[in-house]
PDB file of C-alpha atoms in Angstrom:
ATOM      1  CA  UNK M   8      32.607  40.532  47.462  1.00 51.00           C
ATOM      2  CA  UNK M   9      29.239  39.435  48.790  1.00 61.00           C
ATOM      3  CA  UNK M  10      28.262  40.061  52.186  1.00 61.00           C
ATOM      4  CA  UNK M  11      28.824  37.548  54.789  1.00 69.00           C
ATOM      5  CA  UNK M  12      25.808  35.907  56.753  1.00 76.00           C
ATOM      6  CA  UNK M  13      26.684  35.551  60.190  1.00 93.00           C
ATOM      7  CA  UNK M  14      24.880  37.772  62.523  1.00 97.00           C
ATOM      8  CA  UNK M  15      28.444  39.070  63.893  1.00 97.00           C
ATOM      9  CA  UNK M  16      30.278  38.992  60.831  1.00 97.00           C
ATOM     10  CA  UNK M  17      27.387  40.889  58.930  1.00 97.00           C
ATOM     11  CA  UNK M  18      27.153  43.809  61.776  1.00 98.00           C
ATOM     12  CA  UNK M  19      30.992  43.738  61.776  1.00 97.00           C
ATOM     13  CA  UNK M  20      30.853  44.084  57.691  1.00 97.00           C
ATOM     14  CA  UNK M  21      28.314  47.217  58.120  1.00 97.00           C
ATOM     15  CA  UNK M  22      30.174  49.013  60.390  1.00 97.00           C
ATOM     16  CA  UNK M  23      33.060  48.931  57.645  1.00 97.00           C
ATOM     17  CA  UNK M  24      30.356  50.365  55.558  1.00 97.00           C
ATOM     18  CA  UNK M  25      29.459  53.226  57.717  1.00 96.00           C
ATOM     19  CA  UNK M  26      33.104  54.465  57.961  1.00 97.00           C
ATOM     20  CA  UNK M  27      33.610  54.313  54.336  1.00 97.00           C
ATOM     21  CA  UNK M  28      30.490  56.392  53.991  1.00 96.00           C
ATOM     22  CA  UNK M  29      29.069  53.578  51.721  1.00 97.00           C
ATOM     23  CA  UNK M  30      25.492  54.537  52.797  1.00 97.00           C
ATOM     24  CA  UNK M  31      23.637  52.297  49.675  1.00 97.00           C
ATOM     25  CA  UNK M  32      25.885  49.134  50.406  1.00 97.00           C
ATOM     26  CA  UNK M  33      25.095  49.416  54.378  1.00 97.00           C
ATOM     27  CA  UNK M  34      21.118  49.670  52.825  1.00 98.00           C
ATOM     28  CA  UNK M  35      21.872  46.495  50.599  1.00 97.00           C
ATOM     29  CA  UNK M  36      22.417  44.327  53.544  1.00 97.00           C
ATOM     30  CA  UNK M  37      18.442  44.955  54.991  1.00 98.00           C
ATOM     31  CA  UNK M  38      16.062  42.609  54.439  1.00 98.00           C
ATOM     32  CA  UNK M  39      13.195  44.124  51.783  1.00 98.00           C
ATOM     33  CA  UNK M  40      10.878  44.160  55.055  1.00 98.00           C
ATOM     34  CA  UNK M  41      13.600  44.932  57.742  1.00 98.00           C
ATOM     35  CA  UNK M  42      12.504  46.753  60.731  1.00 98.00           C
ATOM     36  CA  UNK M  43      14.940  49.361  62.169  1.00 98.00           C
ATOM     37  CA  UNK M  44      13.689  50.776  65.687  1.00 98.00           C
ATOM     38  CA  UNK M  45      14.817  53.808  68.319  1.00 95.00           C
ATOM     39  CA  UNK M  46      12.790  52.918  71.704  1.00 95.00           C
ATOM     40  CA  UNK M  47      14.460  55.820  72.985  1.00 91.00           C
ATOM     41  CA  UNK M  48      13.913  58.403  70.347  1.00 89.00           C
ATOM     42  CA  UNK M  49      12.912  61.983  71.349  1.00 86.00           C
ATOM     43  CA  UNK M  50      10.134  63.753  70.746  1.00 84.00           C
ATOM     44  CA  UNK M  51      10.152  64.558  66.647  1.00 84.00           C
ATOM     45  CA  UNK M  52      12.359  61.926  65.473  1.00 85.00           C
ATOM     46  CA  UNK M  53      11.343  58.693  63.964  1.00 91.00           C
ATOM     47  CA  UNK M  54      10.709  56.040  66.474  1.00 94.00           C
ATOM     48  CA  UNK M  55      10.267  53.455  64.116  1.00 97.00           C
ATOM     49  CA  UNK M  56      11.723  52.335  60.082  1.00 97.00           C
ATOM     50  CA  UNK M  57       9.706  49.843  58.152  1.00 98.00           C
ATOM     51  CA  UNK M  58      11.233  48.568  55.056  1.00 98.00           C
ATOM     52  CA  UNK M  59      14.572  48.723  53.401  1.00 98.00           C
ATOM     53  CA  UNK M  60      13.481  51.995  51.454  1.00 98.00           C
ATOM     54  CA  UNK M  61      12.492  53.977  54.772  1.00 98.00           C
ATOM     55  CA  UNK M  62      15.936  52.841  56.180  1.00 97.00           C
ATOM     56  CA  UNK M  63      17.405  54.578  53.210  1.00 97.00           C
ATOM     57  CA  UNK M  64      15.386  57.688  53.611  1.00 96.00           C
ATOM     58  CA  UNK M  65      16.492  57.731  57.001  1.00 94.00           C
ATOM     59  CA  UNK M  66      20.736  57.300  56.431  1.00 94.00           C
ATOM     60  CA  UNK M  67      20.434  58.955  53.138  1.00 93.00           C
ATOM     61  CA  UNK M  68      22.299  62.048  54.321  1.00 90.00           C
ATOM     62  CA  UNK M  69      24.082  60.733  57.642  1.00 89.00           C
ATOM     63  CA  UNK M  70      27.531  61.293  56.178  1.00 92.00           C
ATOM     64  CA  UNK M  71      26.822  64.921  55.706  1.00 91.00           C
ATOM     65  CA  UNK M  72      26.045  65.146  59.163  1.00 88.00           C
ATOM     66  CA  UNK M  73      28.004  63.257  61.128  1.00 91.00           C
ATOM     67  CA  UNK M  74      31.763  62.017  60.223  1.00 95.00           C
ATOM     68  CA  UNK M  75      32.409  58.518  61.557  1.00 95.00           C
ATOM     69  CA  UNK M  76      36.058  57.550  61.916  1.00 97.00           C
ATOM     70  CA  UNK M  77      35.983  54.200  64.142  1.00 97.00           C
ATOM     71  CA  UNK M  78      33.339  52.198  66.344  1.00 96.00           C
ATOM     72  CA  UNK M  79      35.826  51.340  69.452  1.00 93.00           C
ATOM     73  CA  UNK M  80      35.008  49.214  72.387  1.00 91.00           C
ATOM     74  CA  UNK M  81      32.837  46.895  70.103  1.00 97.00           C
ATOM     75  CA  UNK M  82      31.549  43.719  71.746  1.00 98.00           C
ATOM     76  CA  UNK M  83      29.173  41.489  70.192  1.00 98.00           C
ATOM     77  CA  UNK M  84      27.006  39.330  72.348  1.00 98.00           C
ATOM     78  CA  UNK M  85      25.481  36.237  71.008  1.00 97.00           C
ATOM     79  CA  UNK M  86      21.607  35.401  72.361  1.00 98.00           C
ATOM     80  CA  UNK M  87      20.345  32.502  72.532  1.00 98.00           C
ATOM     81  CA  UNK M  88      18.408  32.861  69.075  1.00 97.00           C
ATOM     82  CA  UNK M  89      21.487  31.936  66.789  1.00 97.00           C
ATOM     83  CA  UNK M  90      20.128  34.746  64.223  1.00 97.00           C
ATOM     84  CA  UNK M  91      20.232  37.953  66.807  1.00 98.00           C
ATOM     85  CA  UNK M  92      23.055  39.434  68.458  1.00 98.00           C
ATOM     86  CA  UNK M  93      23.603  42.502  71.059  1.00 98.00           C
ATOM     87  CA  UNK M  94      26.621  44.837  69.771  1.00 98.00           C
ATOM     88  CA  UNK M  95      27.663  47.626  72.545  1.00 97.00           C
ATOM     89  CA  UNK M  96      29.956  49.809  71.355  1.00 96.00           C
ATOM     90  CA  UNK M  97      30.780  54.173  70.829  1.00 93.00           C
ATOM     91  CA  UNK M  98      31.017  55.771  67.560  1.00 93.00           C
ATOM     92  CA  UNK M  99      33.075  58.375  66.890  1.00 95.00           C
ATOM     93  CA  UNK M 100      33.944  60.937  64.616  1.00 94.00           C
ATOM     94  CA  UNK M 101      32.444  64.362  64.275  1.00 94.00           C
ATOM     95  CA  UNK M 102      29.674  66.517  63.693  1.00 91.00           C
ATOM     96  CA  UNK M 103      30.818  67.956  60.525  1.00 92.00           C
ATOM     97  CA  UNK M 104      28.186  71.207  60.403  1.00 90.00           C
ATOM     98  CA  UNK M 105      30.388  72.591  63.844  1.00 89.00           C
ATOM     99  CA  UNK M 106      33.214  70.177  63.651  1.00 93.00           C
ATOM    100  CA  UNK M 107      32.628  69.072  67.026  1.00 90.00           C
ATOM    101  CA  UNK M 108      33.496  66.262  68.331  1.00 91.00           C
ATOM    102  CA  UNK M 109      30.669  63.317  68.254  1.00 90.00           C
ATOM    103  CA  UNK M 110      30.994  60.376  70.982  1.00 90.00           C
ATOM    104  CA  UNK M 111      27.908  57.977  71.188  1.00 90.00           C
ATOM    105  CA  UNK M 112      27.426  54.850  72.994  1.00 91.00           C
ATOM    106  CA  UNK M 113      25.343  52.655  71.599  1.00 93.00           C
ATOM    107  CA  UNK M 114      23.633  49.153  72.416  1.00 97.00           C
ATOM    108  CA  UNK M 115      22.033  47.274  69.116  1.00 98.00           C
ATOM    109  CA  UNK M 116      19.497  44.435  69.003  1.00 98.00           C
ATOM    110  CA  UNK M 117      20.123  42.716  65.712  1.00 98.00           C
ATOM    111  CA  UNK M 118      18.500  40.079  63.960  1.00 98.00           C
ATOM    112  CA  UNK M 119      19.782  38.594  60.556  1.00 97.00           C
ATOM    113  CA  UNK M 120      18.026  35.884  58.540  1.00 96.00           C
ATOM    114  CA  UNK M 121      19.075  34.441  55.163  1.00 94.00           C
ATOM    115  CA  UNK M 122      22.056  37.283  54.916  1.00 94.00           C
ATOM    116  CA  UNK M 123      20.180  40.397  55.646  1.00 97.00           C
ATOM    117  CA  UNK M 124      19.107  42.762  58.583  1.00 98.00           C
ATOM    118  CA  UNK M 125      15.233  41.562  59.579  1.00 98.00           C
ATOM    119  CA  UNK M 126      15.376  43.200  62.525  1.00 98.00           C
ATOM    120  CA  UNK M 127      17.673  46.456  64.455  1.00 98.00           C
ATOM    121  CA  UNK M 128      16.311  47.950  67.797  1.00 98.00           C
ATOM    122  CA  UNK M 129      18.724  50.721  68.313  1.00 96.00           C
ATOM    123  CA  UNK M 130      19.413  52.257  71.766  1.00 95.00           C
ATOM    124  CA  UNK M 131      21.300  55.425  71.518  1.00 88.00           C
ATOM    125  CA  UNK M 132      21.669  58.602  74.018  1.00 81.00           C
ATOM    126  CA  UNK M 133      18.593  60.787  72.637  1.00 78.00           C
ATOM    127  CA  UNK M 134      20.621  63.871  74.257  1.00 74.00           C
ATOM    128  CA  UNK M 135      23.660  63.622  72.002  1.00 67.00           C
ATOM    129  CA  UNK M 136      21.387  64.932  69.118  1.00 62.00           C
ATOM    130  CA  UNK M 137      20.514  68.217  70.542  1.00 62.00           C
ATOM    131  CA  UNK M 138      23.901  69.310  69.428  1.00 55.00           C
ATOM    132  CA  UNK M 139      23.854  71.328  66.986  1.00 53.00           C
ATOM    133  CA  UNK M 140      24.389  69.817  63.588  1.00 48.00           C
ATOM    134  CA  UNK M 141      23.626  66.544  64.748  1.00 50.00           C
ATOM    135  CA  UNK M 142      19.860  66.178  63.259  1.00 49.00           C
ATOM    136  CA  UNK M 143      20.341  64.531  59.889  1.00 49.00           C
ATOM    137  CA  UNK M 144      17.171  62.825  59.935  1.00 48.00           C
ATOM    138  CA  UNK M 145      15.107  66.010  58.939  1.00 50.00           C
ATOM    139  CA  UNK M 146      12.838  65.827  62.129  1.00 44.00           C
ATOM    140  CA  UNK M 147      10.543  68.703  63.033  1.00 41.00           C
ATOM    141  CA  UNK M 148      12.269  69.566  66.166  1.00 36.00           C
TER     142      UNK M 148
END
């Protein structure tokens, strides 16, 4: 099945992805040249993904880290470029290292052009990762 196009049906489609742990088919969807941003990244952590291949350095080992079972509460925005979209929603699951619980709002800037991710400003809580097992990006904190 090939990935739909849609801004809102492509973010709904990788969300799918990220519960069924599918970490290389949620990569497939960015654009070669896709830019993936954290404005509010701590100190340590990457503040900023250029390229589909950094993207998949970064998630390479999310699943290990962090169990997703469902994003609840998702609402998908439309802008008034008819390529980007705002998507609030939580994610949760757990931190599988402790097996605590893991409950993250997040608010995501998305572009899409021609069927893939161009474009993904990511605004998450910065002080959800200081639990322990939560740092699957490898940062020097």
């Amino acid at each position: 099945m090939s990935a739909p196009t849609s801004p809102a049906d492509l973010y709904r489609h990788s969300l799918r992805l990220l519960l069924d742990k599918d970490i290389s088919a949620w990569v497939a969807l960015w654009a070669e040249d896709g830019l993936m941003e954290f404005p509010f990244a701590p100190e340590g952590w990457p503040r900023r993904l250029e390229g589909r291949e950094a993207v998949a350095a970064y998630m390479r080992h999310y699943p290990d880290h962090i169990d997703l079972h469902d994003f609840p509460d998702l609402r998908i925005h439309r802008t008034t470029d008819p390529q980007t979209i705002v998507a609030e929603m939580r994610g949760v699951g757990r931190l599988v290292e402790s097996d605590a619980p893991y409950d993250m709002t997040y608010i995501a800037v998305v572009t899409v052009r021609d069927g893939h991710i161009t474009s993904y400003r990511d605004y998450w809580n910065p002080l959800a990762v200081q639990q322990p097992g939560a740092d699957f990006t490898g940062s020097s904190r």
